[in-house]
Short mmCIF file of C-alpha atoms in Angstrom, two decimals:
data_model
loop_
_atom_site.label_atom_id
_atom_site.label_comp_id
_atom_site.label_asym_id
_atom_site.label_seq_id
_atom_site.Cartn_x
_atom_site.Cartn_y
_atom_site.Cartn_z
CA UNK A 1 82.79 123.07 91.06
CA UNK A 2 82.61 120.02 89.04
CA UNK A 3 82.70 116.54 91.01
CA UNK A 4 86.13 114.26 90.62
CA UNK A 5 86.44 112.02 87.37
CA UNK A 6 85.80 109.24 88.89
CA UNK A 7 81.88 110.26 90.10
CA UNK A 8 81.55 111.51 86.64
CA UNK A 9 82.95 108.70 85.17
CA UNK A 10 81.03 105.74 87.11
CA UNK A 11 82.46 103.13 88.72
CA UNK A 12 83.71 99.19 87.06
CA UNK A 13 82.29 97.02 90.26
CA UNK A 14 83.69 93.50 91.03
CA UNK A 15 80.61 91.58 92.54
CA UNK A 16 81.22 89.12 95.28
CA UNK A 17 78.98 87.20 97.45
CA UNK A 18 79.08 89.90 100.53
CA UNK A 19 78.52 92.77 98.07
CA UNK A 20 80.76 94.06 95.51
CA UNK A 21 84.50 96.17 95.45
CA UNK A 22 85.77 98.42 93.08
CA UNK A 23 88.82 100.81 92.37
CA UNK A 24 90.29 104.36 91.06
CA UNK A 25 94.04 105.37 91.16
CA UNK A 26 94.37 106.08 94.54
CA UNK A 27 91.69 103.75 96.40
CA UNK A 28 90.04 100.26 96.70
CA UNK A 29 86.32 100.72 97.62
CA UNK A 30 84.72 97.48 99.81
CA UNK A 31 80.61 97.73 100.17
CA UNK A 32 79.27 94.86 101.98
CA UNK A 33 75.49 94.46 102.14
CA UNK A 34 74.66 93.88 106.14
CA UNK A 35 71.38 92.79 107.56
CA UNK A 36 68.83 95.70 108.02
CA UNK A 37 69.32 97.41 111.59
CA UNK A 38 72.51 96.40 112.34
CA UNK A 39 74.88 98.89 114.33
CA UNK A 40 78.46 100.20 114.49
CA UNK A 41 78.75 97.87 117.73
CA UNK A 42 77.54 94.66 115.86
CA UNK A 43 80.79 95.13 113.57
CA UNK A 44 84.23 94.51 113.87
CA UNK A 45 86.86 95.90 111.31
CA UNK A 46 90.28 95.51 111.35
CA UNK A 47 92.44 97.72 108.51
CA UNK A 48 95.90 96.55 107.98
CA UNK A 49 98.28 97.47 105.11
CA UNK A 50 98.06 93.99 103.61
CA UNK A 51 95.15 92.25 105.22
CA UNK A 52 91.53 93.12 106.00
CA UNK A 53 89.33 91.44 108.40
CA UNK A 54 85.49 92.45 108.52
CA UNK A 55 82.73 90.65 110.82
CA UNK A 56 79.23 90.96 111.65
CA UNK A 57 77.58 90.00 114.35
CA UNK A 58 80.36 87.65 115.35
CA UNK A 59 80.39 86.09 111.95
CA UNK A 60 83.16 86.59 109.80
CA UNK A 61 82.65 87.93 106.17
CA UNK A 62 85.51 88.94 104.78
CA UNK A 63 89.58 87.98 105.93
CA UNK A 64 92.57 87.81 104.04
CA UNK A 65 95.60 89.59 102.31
CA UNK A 66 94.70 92.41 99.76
CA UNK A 67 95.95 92.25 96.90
CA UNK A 68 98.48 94.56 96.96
CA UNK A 69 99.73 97.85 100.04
CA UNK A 70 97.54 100.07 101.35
CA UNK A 71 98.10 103.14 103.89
CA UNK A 72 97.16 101.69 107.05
CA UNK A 73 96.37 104.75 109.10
CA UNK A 74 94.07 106.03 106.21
CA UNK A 75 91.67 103.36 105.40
CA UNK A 76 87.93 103.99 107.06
CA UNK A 77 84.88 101.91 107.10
CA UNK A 78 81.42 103.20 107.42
CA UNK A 79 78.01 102.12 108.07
CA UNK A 80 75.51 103.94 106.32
CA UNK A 81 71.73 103.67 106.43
CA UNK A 82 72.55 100.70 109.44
CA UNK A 83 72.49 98.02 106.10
CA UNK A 84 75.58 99.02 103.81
CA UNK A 85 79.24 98.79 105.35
CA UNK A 86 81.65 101.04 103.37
CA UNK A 87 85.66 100.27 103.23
CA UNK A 88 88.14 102.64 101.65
CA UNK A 89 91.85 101.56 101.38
CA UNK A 90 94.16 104.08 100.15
CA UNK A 91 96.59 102.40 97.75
CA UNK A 92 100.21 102.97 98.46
CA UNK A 93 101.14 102.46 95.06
CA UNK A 94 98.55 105.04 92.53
CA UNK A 95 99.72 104.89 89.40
CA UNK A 96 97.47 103.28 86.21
CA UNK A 97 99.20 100.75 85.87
CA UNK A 98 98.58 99.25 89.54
CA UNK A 99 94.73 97.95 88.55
CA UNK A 100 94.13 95.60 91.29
CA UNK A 101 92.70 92.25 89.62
CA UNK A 102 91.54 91.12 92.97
CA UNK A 103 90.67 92.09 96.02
CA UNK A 104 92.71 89.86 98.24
CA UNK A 105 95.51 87.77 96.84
CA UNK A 106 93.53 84.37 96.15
CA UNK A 107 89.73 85.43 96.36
CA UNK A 108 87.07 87.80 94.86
CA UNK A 109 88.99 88.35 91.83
CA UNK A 110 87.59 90.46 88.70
CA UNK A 111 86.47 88.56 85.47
CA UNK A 112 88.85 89.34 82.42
CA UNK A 113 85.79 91.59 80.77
CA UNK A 114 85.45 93.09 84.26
CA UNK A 115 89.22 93.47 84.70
CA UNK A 116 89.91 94.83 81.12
CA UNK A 117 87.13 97.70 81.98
CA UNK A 118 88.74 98.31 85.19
CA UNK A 119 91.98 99.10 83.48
CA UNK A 120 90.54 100.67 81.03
CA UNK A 121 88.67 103.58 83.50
CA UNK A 122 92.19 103.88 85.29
CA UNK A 123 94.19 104.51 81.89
CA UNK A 124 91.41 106.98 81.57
CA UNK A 125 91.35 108.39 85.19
CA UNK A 126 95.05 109.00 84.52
CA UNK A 127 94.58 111.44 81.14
CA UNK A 128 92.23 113.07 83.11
CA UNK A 129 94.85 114.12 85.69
CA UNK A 130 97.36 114.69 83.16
CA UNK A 131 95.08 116.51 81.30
CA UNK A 132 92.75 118.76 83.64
CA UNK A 133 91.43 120.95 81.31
CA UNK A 134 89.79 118.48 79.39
CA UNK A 135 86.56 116.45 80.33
CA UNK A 136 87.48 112.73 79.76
CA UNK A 137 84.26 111.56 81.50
CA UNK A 138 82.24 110.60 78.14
CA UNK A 139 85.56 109.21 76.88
CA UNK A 140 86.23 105.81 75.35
CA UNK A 141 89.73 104.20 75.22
CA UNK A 142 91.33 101.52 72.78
CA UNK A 143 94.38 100.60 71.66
CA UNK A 144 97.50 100.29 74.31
CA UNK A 145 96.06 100.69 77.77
CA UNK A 146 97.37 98.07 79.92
CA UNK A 147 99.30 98.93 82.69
CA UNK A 148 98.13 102.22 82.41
CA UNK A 149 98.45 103.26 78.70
CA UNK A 150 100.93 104.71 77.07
CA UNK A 151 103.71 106.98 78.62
CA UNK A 152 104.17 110.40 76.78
CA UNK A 153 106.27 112.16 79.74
CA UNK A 154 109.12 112.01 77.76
CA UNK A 155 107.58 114.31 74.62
CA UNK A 156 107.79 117.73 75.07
CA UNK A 157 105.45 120.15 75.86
#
């Protein structure tokens, strides 16, 4: 079984001062770098459809309203390896054309290069599922991709 388009495909990261935060069509992905050691007890998360609050170790890293909805119930964090915290909001809205250019409404937001490759992977992302039988993973897009590319669901098949 081949792995999902977007493991094939990379990842366009945002960097931030905590760690970084990227996106595909259906989620926003939140790694914060934590100090070596720490435990699941040490943080506190709270996952809201608009607003995300992280701290660690009583000090607060991250607060504020996303960018845009997310599924409450089905946003997790992690910890892995006790130094990496992992956050994955599921977007409510998952089409190509909703590329996130920040992560909260007024902070961490993607430069335009950054931005323009993030809409760029999703345009991509979206061919692919359109498209399954063909590998888009190599692939390079130009042209009309912003908010999502071009729509051919109107041509017939």
């Amino acid at each position: 079984m081949s792995a999902p388009f977007e493991e094939r495909s990379g990842v366009v990261p945002c960097g931030t001062p905590w760690g970084r935060w990227y996106q595909t069509l259906e989620e926003v992905f939140i790694e914060v770098q934590v100090p070596p050691g720490t435990r699941a007890k040490d943080v506190s998360c709270s996952l809201q459809s608009r607003r995300v609050a992280l701290s660690v170790c009583g000090r607060e890293v991250l607060q504020g309203k996303l960018f845009d909805s997310t599924i409450a119930d089905e946003g997790t964090w992690t910890l892995e390896d006790r130094k990496l915290i992992r956050i994955v909001l599921m977007k409510t809205n998952r089409d190509a054309g909703n590329c996130w250019t920040s992560l909260l409404e007024n902070e961490y937001a993607a430069d335009p290069w950054v931005q323009d490759q993030m809409q760029r992977k999703l345009t991509l992302e979206r061919f692919q599922r359109e498209n399954p039988g063909f590998d888009f993973s190599g692939a390079e897009i130009s042209g009309n991709y912003s908010k999502g590319g071009p729509d051919f669901s109107s041509l017939e098949k």
